């Protein structure tokens, strides 16, 4: 729509406020647009919004996962029409290709740059939470822009965990992140379900004496080797320590014939000592590496998988013809068989397993009873051979 005034062509616009659809955008047209929202007829999703104060802003509108979203691209005058069209086209290309829109932060970016630097200093074992996030949360929602994560996305993620022993830990990590994002107003509301997953049944697996003997002899046959898994499993059988406490063991924590673990390495946060008996030291390779059980590159602790379908526990159980087990079952196995071997002193077993003792004994009795535990470990190894 146009008219001639004094031989001069002037672009005129409808008096009605609303989307401008007829006239192709040019820099001149944009400068003369009236108050309202006006769509570019040549570029999908691009709009110019004009305020009563005269500000003109390029905006791109797009839909992701059924949710309408809009993003400001810049002020007219600060960026050109050509640049605004390029950014709008890039945004829609990203949406069509299921990639984050340029200029928006994905959930993983917010986690790494804003949330995690604050959160990790509050945790006793930040590596565990980072592992939960990386394995069970990041693959589902890490690539989605933070403000576009839907409750359906999180519900699908939670259902994939099932009623496993770690499901509640995964839920705790994800929920804390989203509650933080809501508290600092990065999102209007957390998309996480309000109820945590159903708790898994407590395990009660105890390896029989025949089963644990088979496993001990199998590990003894293949340790030491460049693969640290057999040696780690043998140490778990003999000491009753937790998998992470053994897998991350450093040479500096071996003091003669004793393992001295700082409170930061223990689940209960208290220092713990454990005797070393034969043949534990015969199963490790003495290398110039800080870790007793290094990874393949010798630049960190062993990180191989023991649990799960591809874990060493499952593979060895199939090879040896025994029922499935996981490394934590070995702690229950040690306590059970020590009691059956005549070690009726529950306090001795509790100290070997590094359990927190309650009552007066837990507060005042600081004895580690190392020599008694050492003799019990020697007797236990004799039974396994």
CSV table of C-alpha atoms in Angstrom, one decimal:
chain,number,residue,atom,x,y,z
A,1,UNK,CA,0.0,0.0,0.0
A,2,UNK,CA,1.5,3.3,-1.1
A,3,UNK,CA,0.6,6.9,-2.2
A,4,UNK,CA,2.2,9.7,-4.1
A,5,UNK,CA,2.8,13.1,-2.2
A,6,UNK,CA,4.6,15.8,-4.2
A,7,UNK,CA,6.1,13.3,-6.6
A,8,UNK,CA,7.6,11.4,-3.6
A,9,UNK,CA,6.7,7.8,-2.8
A,10,UNK,CA,5.7,7.3,0.8
A,11,UNK,CA,5.1,3.9,2.4
A,12,UNK,CA,1.8,4.0,4.4
A,13,UNK,CA,0.7,1.4,6.9
A,14,UNK,CA,-2.7,0.3,8.2
A,15,UNK,CA,-3.9,2.3,11.2
A,16,UNK,CA,-4.9,-1.0,12.9
A,17,UNK,CA,-2.2,-2.2,15.4
A,18,UNK,CA,-1.1,-5.7,14.7
A,19,UNK,CA,1.2,-7.8,12.5
A,20,UNK,CA,2.5,-6.1,9.4
A,21,UNK,CA,2.2,-8.6,6.6
A,22,UNK,CA,2.1,-6.9,3.2
A,23,UNK,CA,5.2,-4.7,2.8
A,24,UNK,CA,8.7,-6.4,2.5
A,25,UNK,CA,11.1,-5.4,5.3
A,26,UNK,CA,13.8,-2.9,4.5
A,27,UNK,CA,15.8,-0.7,6.8
A,28,UNK,CA,13.6,2.2,5.8
A,29,UNK,CA,10.4,0.3,6.3
A,30,UNK,CA,11.5,-0.8,9.8
A,31,UNK,CA,12.3,2.8,10.8
A,32,UNK,CA,8.7,3.8,9.9
A,33,UNK,CA,6.8,0.9,11.4
A,34,UNK,CA,4.0,1.9,13.9
A,35,UNK,CA,3.7,0.6,17.4
A,36,UNK,CA,3.0,-3.2,17.6
A,37,UNK,CA,4.4,-6.5,16.3
A,38,UNK,CA,5.2,-6.9,12.7
A,39,UNK,CA,6.3,-10.2,11.0
A,40,UNK,CA,8.9,-10.3,8.2
A,41,UNK,CA,7.2,-11.9,5.2
A,42,UNK,CA,10.5,-13.3,3.9
A,43,UNK,CA,12.0,-14.9,7.0
A,44,UNK,CA,10.1,-17.4,9.1
A,45,UNK,CA,9.6,-16.4,12.7
A,46,UNK,CA,11.3,-13.0,12.5
A,47,UNK,CA,9.4,-10.1,14.0
A,48,UNK,CA,10.0,-6.4,14.7
A,49,UNK,CA,8.4,-5.2,17.9
A,50,UNK,CA,7.9,-1.4,18.3
A,51,UNK,CA,7.2,0.1,21.7
A,52,UNK,CA,5.3,3.4,22.3
A,53,UNK,CA,8.7,4.9,23.2
A,54,UNK,CA,9.9,4.1,19.6
A,55,UNK,CA,12.3,1.2,20.4
A,56,UNK,CA,12.5,-1.3,17.7
A,57,UNK,CA,13.6,-4.9,18.5
A,58,UNK,CA,14.2,-7.9,16.3
A,59,UNK,CA,12.6,-11.0,17.8
A,60,UNK,CA,12.5,-14.6,16.6
A,61,UNK,CA,9.7,-16.9,17.5
A,62,UNK,CA,9.9,-20.7,17.4
A,63,UNK,CA,8.3,-23.8,18.8
A,64,UNK,CA,10.2,-26.6,20.5
A,65,UNK,CA,8.6,-29.7,22.0
A,66,UNK,CA,5.2,-28.0,21.5
A,67,UNK,CA,6.1,-24.9,23.6
A,68,UNK,CA,6.1,-21.5,22.0
A,69,UNK,CA,9.4,-19.6,22.7
A,70,UNK,CA,10.6,-16.2,21.7
A,71,UNK,CA,14.1,-14.7,21.8
A,72,UNK,CA,15.3,-11.1,21.3
A,73,UNK,CA,18.0,-10.8,18.6
A,74,UNK,CA,19.0,-7.2,19.1
A,75,UNK,CA,17.8,-3.6,18.5
A,76,UNK,CA,17.3,-2.2,15.1
A,77,UNK,CA,20.2,0.1,14.5
A,78,UNK,CA,22.5,-2.0,16.6
A,79,UNK,CA,22.3,-4.9,14.2
A,80,UNK,CA,21.3,-4.9,10.5
A,81,UNK,CA,18.2,-6.4,9.0
A,82,UNK,CA,20.5,-8.9,7.2
A,83,UNK,CA,22.1,-10.0,10.5
A,84,UNK,CA,18.7,-10.3,12.2
A,85,UNK,CA,17.5,-12.6,9.3
A,86,UNK,CA,20.7,-14.7,9.6
A,87,UNK,CA,20.2,-15.1,13.4
A,88,UNK,CA,16.5,-16.0,12.9
A,89,UNK,CA,17.3,-18.6,10.3
A,90,UNK,CA,20.1,-20.1,12.5
A,91,UNK,CA,17.6,-20.4,15.4
A,92,UNK,CA,15.1,-22.3,13.3
A,93,UNK,CA,17.8,-24.5,11.8
A,94,UNK,CA,18.9,-25.3,15.3
A,95,UNK,CA,15.4,-26.2,16.4
A,96,UNK,CA,14.8,-28.4,13.3
A,97,UNK,CA,18.1,-30.1,14.0
A,98,UNK,CA,17.4,-30.6,17.7
A,99,UNK,CA,20.3,-28.4,18.7
A,100,UNK,CA,20.4,-25.5,21.2
A,101,UNK,CA,19.4,-22.1,19.8
A,102,UNK,CA,22.4,-19.7,19.4
A,103,UNK,CA,22.7,-17.4,22.4
A,104,UNK,CA,20.7,-19.7,24.8
A,105,UNK,CA,22.4,-21.7,27.5
A,106,UNK,CA,21.8,-25.4,27.6
A,107,UNK,CA,21.1,-27.2,30.8
A,108,UNK,CA,24.6,-28.6,30.8
A,109,UNK,CA,26.2,-25.1,30.3
A,110,UNK,CA,24.2,-23.7,33.2
A,111,UNK,CA,25.3,-26.7,35.4
A,112,UNK,CA,29.0,-26.3,34.5
A,113,UNK,CA,29.3,-22.5,34.7
A,114,UNK,CA,26.8,-21.4,37.4
A,115,UNK,CA,25.7,-24.3,39.5
A,116,UNK,CA,28.6,-26.7,39.9
A,117,UNK,CA,31.3,-24.2,41.0
A,118,UNK,CA,29.1,-23.4,44.0
A,119,UNK,CA,27.7,-26.9,44.7
A,120,UNK,CA,31.0,-28.9,44.7
A,121,UNK,CA,32.4,-27.0,47.7
A,122,UNK,CA,29.4,-28.1,49.7
A,123,UNK,CA,29.8,-31.8,49.1
A,124,UNK,CA,32.0,-34.3,50.9
A,125,UNK,CA,32.3,-36.4,47.8
A,126,UNK,CA,31.6,-34.2,44.8
A,127,UNK,CA,32.9,-36.8,42.4
A,128,UNK,CA,29.9,-39.0,43.2
A,129,UNK,CA,27.4,-36.3,42.3
A,130,UNK,CA,29.3,-35.4,39.2
A,131,UNK,CA,29.3,-39.0,38.1
A,132,UNK,CA,25.5,-39.3,38.8
A,133,UNK,CA,24.9,-36.2,36.7
A,134,UNK,CA,27.1,-37.2,33.8
A,135,UNK,CA,25.8,-40.8,33.5
A,136,UNK,CA,22.1,-40.4,34.4
A,137,UNK,CA,21.0,-36.8,33.8
A,138,UNK,CA,23.2,-35.3,31.1
A,139,UNK,CA,22.3,-37.8,28.3
A,140,UNK,CA,18.6,-36.9,28.7
A,141,UNK,CA,18.4,-33.2,29.2
A,142,UNK,CA,21.9,-31.7,29.0
A,143,UNK,CA,21.6,-30.6,25.4
A,144,UNK,CA,18.2,-28.9,25.9
A,145,UNK,CA,18.1,-25.1,26.6
A,146,UNK,CA,17.4,-24.7,30.3
A,147,UNK,CA,14.1,-22.8,29.9
A,148,UNK,CA,12.8,-25.4,27.5
A,149,UNK,CA,13.1,-28.5,29.6
A,150,UNK,CA,9.6,-29.9,30.1
A,151,UNK,CA,8.2,-32.1,33.0
A,152,UNK,CA,7.7,-34.8,30.4
A,153,UNK,CA,11.5,-34.8,29.7
A,154,UNK,CA,12.3,-35.2,33.4
A,155,UNK,CA,9.6,-37.9,33.9
A,156,UNK,CA,11.1,-39.9,31.0
A,157,UNK,CA,14.5,-39.5,32.6
A,158,UNK,CA,13.4,-40.7,36.0
A,159,UNK,CA,11.4,-43.7,34.6
A,160,UNK,CA,14.6,-44.8,32.8
A,161,UNK,CA,16.4,-45.3,36.2
A,162,UNK,CA,13.9,-47.8,37.4
A,163,UNK,CA,13.8,-49.0,41.0
A,164,UNK,CA,17.5,-49.4,41.2
A,165,UNK,CA,19.6,-48.8,44.3
A,166,UNK,CA,21.0,-45.6,42.8
A,167,UNK,CA,17.8,-44.1,41.6
A,168,UNK,CA,17.2,-42.0,44.7
A,169,UNK,CA,20.8,-40.6,44.4
A,170,UNK,CA,20.2,-39.7,40.8
A,171,UNK,CA,16.9,-38.0,41.8
A,172,UNK,CA,18.6,-36.1,44.6
A,173,UNK,CA,21.3,-34.7,42.3
A,174,UNK,CA,18.8,-33.6,39.6
A,175,UNK,CA,16.3,-32.2,42.0
A,176,UNK,CA,18.8,-30.1,43.8
A,177,UNK,CA,20.0,-28.6,40.5
A,178,UNK,CA,16.4,-27.7,39.4
A,179,UNK,CA,15.5,-26.4,42.9
A,180,UNK,CA,18.5,-24.1,42.7
A,181,UNK,CA,17.6,-22.9,39.2
A,182,UNK,CA,14.1,-22.1,40.5
A,183,UNK,CA,15.5,-20.3,43.5
A,184,UNK,CA,17.7,-18.0,41.5
A,185,UNK,CA,14.8,-17.4,39.0
A,186,UNK,CA,16.5,-19.1,36.0
A,187,UNK,CA,13.2,-21.0,35.5
A,188,UNK,CA,9.7,-20.4,36.7
A,189,UNK,CA,9.3,-23.8,38.2
A,190,UNK,CA,11.3,-27.0,38.5
A,191,UNK,CA,10.3,-29.6,35.9
A,192,UNK,CA,11.3,-32.5,38.2
A,193,UNK,CA,8.6,-34.8,39.6
A,194,UNK,CA,7.8,-34.1,43.2
A,195,UNK,CA,8.0,-37.7,44.4
A,196,UNK,CA,11.3,-39.6,44.3
A,197,UNK,CA,11.5,-43.1,42.6
A,198,UNK,CA,10.3,-46.1,44.6
A,199,UNK,CA,13.1,-47.3,46.8
A,200,UNK,CA,14.7,-50.5,45.7
A,201,UNK,CA,14.6,-53.5,48.0
A,202,UNK,CA,17.6,-53.9,50.2
A,203,UNK,CA,20.0,-56.5,49.0
A,204,UNK,CA,20.7,-59.5,51.2
A,205,UNK,CA,23.0,-61.4,48.9
A,206,UNK,CA,25.7,-63.3,50.8
A,207,UNK,CA,28.2,-65.4,48.7
A,208,UNK,CA,28.5,-68.9,50.0
A,209,UNK,CA,31.9,-70.1,51.2
A,210,UNK,CA,32.4,-72.1,48.0
A,211,UNK,CA,31.4,-69.1,45.8
A,212,UNK,CA,33.8,-66.7,47.6
A,213,UNK,CA,36.6,-69.2,47.4
A,214,UNK,CA,36.1,-69.6,43.6
A,215,UNK,CA,36.1,-65.8,43.2
A,216,UNK,CA,39.2,-65.4,45.4
A,217,UNK,CA,41.2,-68.0,43.5
A,218,UNK,CA,40.1,-66.6,40.2
A,219,UNK,CA,41.3,-63.1,41.2
A,220,UNK,CA,44.5,-64.5,42.7
A,221,UNK,CA,45.3,-66.2,39.4
A,222,UNK,CA,45.0,-63.0,37.3
A,223,UNK,CA,46.5,-60.5,39.7
A,224,UNK,CA,48.8,-58.7,39.3
A,225,UNK,CA,48.2,-57.5,35.8
A,226,UNK,CA,47.9,-54.3,33.8
A,227,UNK,CA,44.1,-54.6,34.4
A,228,UNK,CA,43.6,-53.6,38.0
A,229,UNK,CA,40.1,-55.2,38.3
A,230,UNK,CA,41.2,-58.7,39.7
A,231,UNK,CA,43.5,-57.1,42.3
A,232,UNK,CA,40.8,-54.7,43.4
A,233,UNK,CA,38.2,-57.5,43.8
A,234,UNK,CA,40.7,-59.6,45.8
A,235,UNK,CA,41.3,-56.6,48.2
A,236,UNK,CA,37.6,-56.2,48.6
A,237,UNK,CA,37.2,-59.9,49.5
A,238,UNK,CA,40.0,-59.8,52.1
A,239,UNK,CA,39.5,-56.3,53.7
A,240,UNK,CA,35.8,-55.7,53.5
A,241,UNK,CA,36.4,-52.1,52.4
A,242,UNK,CA,34.1,-50.3,50.0
A,243,UNK,CA,34.9,-50.4,46.3
A,244,UNK,CA,35.7,-46.7,46.0
A,245,UNK,CA,37.9,-46.8,49.0
A,246,UNK,CA,40.1,-49.5,47.4
A,247,UNK,CA,39.9,-48.4,43.8
A,248,UNK,CA,41.2,-44.9,44.7
A,249,UNK,CA,43.9,-46.1,47.0
A,250,UNK,CA,47.2,-44.1,46.9
A,251,UNK,CA,50.6,-45.3,47.7
A,252,UNK,CA,50.8,-42.5,50.3
A,253,UNK,CA,48.0,-44.1,52.2
A,254,UNK,CA,50.0,-47.3,52.7
A,255,UNK,CA,51.9,-47.0,55.9
A,256,UNK,CA,54.0,-50.1,56.4
A,257,UNK,CA,51.6,-53.0,57.0
A,258,UNK,CA,48.5,-50.7,57.4
A,259,UNK,CA,46.2,-48.7,55.3
A,260,UNK,CA,45.5,-45.3,56.7
A,261,UNK,CA,42.5,-43.6,55.1
A,262,UNK,CA,41.6,-40.0,55.9
A,263,UNK,CA,38.0,-39.0,56.8
A,264,UNK,CA,37.4,-37.4,53.5
A,265,UNK,CA,37.8,-40.8,51.8
A,266,UNK,CA,35.3,-42.6,54.1
A,267,UNK,CA,31.6,-42.7,53.9
A,268,UNK,CA,31.1,-41.8,57.5
A,269,UNK,CA,33.7,-39.0,57.3
A,270,UNK,CA,35.9,-40.6,60.0
A,271,UNK,CA,39.6,-41.8,59.5
A,272,UNK,CA,40.0,-45.5,59.2
A,273,UNK,CA,42.9,-47.9,59.4
A,274,UNK,CA,43.0,-51.4,58.0
A,275,UNK,CA,45.7,-54.1,58.3
A,276,UNK,CA,47.5,-55.4,55.2
A,277,UNK,CA,48.1,-59.1,55.1
A,278,UNK,CA,49.5,-61.6,52.6
A,279,UNK,CA,48.9,-61.9,49.7
A,280,UNK,CA,47.5,-58.3,49.2
A,281,UNK,CA,50.8,-56.6,48.2
A,282,UNK,CA,51.7,-59.5,45.9
A,283,UNK,CA,48.7,-58.6,43.7
A,284,UNK,CA,49.7,-55.0,42.7
A,285,UNK,CA,52.2,-53.7,40.3
A,286,UNK,CA,54.7,-51.3,41.8
A,287,UNK,CA,54.8,-48.4,39.3
A,288,UNK,CA,55.8,-44.8,39.4
A,289,UNK,CA,52.2,-43.7,39.8
A,290,UNK,CA,50.4,-42.1,42.8
A,291,UNK,CA,47.6,-44.7,42.6
A,292,UNK,CA,47.9,-48.3,43.8
A,293,UNK,CA,45.3,-49.4,41.2
A,294,UNK,CA,45.8,-47.0,38.2
A,295,UNK,CA,43.8,-46.8,35.0
A,296,UNK,CA,45.1,-47.9,31.7
A,297,UNK,CA,46.9,-44.5,31.0
A,298,UNK,CA,48.4,-44.5,34.5
A,299,UNK,CA,47.1,-40.9,35.0
A,300,UNK,CA,44.3,-41.6,37.5
A,301,UNK,CA,42.6,-44.3,39.6
A,302,UNK,CA,41.0,-47.3,38.1
A,303,UNK,CA,37.5,-46.4,36.8
A,304,UNK,CA,36.4,-49.7,35.3
A,305,UNK,CA,32.8,-50.8,35.8
A,306,UNK,CA,32.1,-53.6,38.3
A,307,UNK,CA,28.3,-53.4,38.5
A,308,UNK,CA,25.8,-53.5,35.6
A,309,UNK,CA,25.4,-55.9,32.6
A,310,UNK,CA,28.9,-55.1,31.4
A,311,UNK,CA,30.6,-55.1,34.8
A,312,UNK,CA,33.3,-57.4,36.0
A,313,UNK,CA,31.1,-58.9,38.7
A,314,UNK,CA,28.6,-60.1,36.1
A,315,UNK,CA,31.3,-61.5,33.8
A,316,UNK,CA,33.1,-63.4,36.5
A,317,UNK,CA,29.9,-64.7,38.0
A,318,UNK,CA,29.1,-66.3,34.6
A,319,UNK,CA,32.6,-67.6,34.1
A,320,UNK,CA,32.7,-69.2,37.6
A,321,UNK,CA,29.1,-70.5,37.6
A,322,UNK,CA,28.0,-68.6,40.7
A,323,UNK,CA,24.9,-66.4,41.3
A,324,UNK,CA,25.2,-62.7,40.3
A,325,UNK,CA,26.7,-60.4,43.0
A,326,UNK,CA,28.1,-56.9,43.3
A,327,UNK,CA,31.2,-55.6,45.1
A,328,UNK,CA,29.1,-54.3,48.1
A,329,UNK,CA,27.8,-57.9,48.7
A,330,UNK,CA,31.4,-58.8,49.6
A,331,UNK,CA,31.2,-56.7,52.8
A,332,UNK,CA,28.1,-58.6,53.9
A,333,UNK,CA,29.8,-61.8,53.0
A,334,UNK,CA,32.8,-61.0,55.1
A,335,UNK,CA,30.7,-60.1,58.1
A,336,UNK,CA,28.7,-63.3,57.8
A,337,UNK,CA,31.5,-65.7,57.4
A,338,UNK,CA,33.6,-64.1,60.1
A,339,UNK,CA,30.8,-64.7,62.5
A,340,UNK,CA,30.5,-68.3,61.3
A,341,UNK,CA,34.2,-68.8,61.8
A,342,UNK,CA,33.8,-68.1,65.5
A,343,UNK,CA,34.5,-64.3,65.5
A,344,UNK,CA,31.5,-63.5,67.7
A,345,UNK,CA,32.8,-60.0,68.6
A,346,UNK,CA,30.4,-57.7,66.7
A,347,UNK,CA,32.5,-54.7,67.6
A,348,UNK,CA,35.5,-56.2,65.8
A,349,UNK,CA,33.5,-56.8,62.7
A,350,UNK,CA,32.0,-53.3,62.8
A,351,UNK,CA,35.5,-51.8,63.1
A,352,UNK,CA,36.7,-53.9,60.1
A,353,UNK,CA,33.8,-52.6,58.0
A,354,UNK,CA,34.3,-49.0,59.2
A,355,UNK,CA,30.8,-48.7,60.4
A,356,UNK,CA,29.8,-45.8,62.7
A,357,UNK,CA,29.4,-47.2,66.2
A,358,UNK,CA,26.7,-45.7,68.4
A,359,UNK,CA,26.5,-45.1,72.1
A,360,UNK,CA,29.3,-44.5,74.6
A,361,UNK,CA,31.7,-46.9,72.8
A,362,UNK,CA,31.3,-44.9,69.6
A,363,UNK,CA,32.1,-41.7,71.3
A,364,UNK,CA,34.9,-42.6,73.7
A,365,UNK,CA,36.5,-45.9,72.5
A,366,UNK,CA,38.9,-44.9,69.8
A,367,UNK,CA,40.9,-48.1,69.7
A,368,UNK,CA,41.2,-49.6,66.2
A,369,UNK,CA,42.0,-53.1,67.5
A,370,UNK,CA,44.4,-53.5,64.6
A,371,UNK,CA,46.2,-56.6,65.8
A,372,UNK,CA,43.1,-58.5,66.5
A,373,UNK,CA,41.7,-57.6,63.1
A,374,UNK,CA,45.0,-58.6,61.4
A,375,UNK,CA,44.8,-62.1,62.9
A,376,UNK,CA,41.1,-62.4,61.9
A,377,UNK,CA,42.1,-61.4,58.3
A,378,UNK,CA,45.0,-64.0,58.3
A,379,UNK,CA,42.5,-66.7,59.4
A,380,UNK,CA,40.0,-65.5,56.7
A,381,UNK,CA,42.7,-65.8,54.0
A,382,UNK,CA,43.6,-69.3,55.1
A,383,UNK,CA,39.9,-70.3,54.7
A,384,UNK,CA,39.8,-68.9,51.2
A,385,UNK,CA,42.9,-70.6,49.9
